[in-house]
Short mmCIF file of C-alpha atoms in Angstrom, two decimals:
data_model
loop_
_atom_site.label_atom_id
_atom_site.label_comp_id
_atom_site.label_asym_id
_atom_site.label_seq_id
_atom_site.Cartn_x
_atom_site.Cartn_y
_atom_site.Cartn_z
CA UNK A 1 2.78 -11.35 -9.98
CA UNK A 2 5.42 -8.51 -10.26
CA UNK A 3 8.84 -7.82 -9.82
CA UNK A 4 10.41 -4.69 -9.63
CA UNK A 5 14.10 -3.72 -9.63
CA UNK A 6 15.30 0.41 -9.09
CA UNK A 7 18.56 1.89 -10.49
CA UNK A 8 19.83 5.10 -11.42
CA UNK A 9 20.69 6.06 -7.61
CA UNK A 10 23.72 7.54 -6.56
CA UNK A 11 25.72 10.93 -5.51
CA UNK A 12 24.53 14.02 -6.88
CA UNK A 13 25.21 17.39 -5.50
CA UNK A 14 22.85 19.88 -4.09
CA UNK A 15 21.07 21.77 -6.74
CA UNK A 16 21.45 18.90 -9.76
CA UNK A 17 19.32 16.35 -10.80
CA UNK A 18 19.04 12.46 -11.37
CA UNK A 19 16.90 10.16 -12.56
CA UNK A 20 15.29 6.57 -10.63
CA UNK A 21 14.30 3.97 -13.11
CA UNK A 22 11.87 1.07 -11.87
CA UNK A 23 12.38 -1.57 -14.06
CA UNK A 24 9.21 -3.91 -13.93
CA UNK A 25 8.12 -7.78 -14.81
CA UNK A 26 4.31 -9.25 -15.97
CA UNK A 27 2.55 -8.51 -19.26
CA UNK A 28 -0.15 -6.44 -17.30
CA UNK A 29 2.56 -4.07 -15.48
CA UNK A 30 1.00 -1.58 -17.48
CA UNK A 31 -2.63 -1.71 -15.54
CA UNK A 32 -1.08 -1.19 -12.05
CA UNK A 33 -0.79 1.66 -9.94
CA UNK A 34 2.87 2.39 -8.93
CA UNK A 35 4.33 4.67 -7.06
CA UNK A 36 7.53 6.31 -5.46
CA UNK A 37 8.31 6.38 -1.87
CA UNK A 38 12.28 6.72 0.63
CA UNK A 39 13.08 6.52 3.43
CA UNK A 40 15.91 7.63 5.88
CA UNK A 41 17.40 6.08 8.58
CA UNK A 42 15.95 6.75 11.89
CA UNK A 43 12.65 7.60 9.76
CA UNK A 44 9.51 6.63 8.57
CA UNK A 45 8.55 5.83 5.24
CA UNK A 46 7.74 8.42 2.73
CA UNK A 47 5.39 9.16 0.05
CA UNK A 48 6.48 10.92 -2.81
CA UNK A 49 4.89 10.33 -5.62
CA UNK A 50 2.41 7.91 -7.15
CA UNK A 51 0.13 7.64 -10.92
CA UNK A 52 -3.05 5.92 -11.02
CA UNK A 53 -4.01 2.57 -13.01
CA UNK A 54 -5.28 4.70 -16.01
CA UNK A 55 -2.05 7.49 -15.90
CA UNK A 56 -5.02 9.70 -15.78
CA UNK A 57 -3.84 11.31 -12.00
CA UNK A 58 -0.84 11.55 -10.39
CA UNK A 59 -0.13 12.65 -6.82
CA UNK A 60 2.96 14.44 -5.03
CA UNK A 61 4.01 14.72 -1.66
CA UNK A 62 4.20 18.94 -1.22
CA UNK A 63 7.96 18.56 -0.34
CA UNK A 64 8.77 17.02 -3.87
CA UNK A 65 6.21 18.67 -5.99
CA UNK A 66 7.12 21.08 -8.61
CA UNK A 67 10.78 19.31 -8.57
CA UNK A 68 9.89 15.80 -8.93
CA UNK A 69 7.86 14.05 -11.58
CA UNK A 70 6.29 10.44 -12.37
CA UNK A 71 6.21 9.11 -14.93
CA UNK A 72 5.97 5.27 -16.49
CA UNK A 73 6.82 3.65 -19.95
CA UNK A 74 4.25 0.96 -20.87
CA UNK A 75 6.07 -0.36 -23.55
CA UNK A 76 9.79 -0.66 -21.94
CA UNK A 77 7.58 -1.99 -18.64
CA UNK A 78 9.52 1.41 -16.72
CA UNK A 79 8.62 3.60 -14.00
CA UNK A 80 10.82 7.21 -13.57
CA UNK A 81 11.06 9.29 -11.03
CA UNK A 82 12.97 12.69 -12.11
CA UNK A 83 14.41 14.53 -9.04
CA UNK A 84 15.24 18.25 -9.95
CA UNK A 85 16.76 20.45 -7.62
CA UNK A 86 18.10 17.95 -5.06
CA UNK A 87 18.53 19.27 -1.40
CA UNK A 88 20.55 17.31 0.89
CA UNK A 89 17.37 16.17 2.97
CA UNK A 90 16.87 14.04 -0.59
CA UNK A 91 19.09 11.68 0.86
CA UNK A 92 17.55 8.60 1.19
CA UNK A 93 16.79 5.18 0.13
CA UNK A 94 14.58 5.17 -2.52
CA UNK A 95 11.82 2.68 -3.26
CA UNK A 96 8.97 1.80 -6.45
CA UNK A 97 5.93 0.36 -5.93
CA UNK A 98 2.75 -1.46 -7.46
CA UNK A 99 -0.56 -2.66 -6.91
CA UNK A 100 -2.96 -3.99 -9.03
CA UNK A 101 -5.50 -0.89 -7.50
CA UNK A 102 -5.81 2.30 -7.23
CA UNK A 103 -4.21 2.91 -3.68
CA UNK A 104 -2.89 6.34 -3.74
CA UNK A 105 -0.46 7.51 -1.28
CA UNK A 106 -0.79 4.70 1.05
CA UNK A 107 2.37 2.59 1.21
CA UNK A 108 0.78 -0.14 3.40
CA UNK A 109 -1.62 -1.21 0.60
CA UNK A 110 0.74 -1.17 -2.49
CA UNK A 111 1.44 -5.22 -2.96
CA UNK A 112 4.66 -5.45 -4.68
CA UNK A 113 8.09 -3.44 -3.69
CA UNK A 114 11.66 -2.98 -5.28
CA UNK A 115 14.65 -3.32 -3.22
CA UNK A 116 15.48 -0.38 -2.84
CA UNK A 117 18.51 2.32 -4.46
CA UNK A 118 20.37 5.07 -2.20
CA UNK A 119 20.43 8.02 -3.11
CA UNK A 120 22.87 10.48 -1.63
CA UNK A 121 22.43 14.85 -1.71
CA UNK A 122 26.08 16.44 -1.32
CA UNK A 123 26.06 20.08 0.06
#
């Protein structure tokens, strides 16, 4: 069983950057999937971002890649999600996730979920 808690949301203005930590229970955090996903009021859930079991692929939605990045500390039990060049459609509330598989980009089959952490773009 796993528990995950995000932080690091917030303001940031259009243009900077921030940085979502995942923090993560369970001695064998560091076999799971996990991935990044928001969502907006009004709309559906996203998929952002997501690293297999083995760290050996990763995966990025085409309207974060090449400005946001996954990544996950096995020995702090930590997922990250750096956000680079925030737009205002950023604006969302932003969740981690984990599964014992490799599940890709599918948010209905990742088991375990963080609350959640807003994260708000200024213009």
């Amino acid at each position: 069983q796993v528990q995950l808690v995000e932080s690091g949301g917030g303001l940031v203005q259009a243009g900077g950057s921030l940085r979502l930590s995942c923090a993560a229970s369970g001695r064998t955090f560091s076999t799971y999937a996990i991935a990044w996903f928001r969502q907006a009021p009004g709309k559906e859930r996203e998929f952002l971002a997501a690293m297999s079991r083995s760290g050996t692929s990763t995966y990025y939605a085409a309207s974060v890649k090449g400005r946001f990045i996954i990544s996950r500390d096995n020995v702090n039990n930590t997922v990250y999600l750096q956000m680079n060049s925030m737009k205002p459609e950023d604006t969302a509330v932003y969740y981690c996730a984990a599964d014992p598989s490799d599940v890709g980009r599918h948010d209905t089959r990742y088991a375990y979920w963080g609350q959640g952490t807003q994260v708000t773009v200024s213009s």
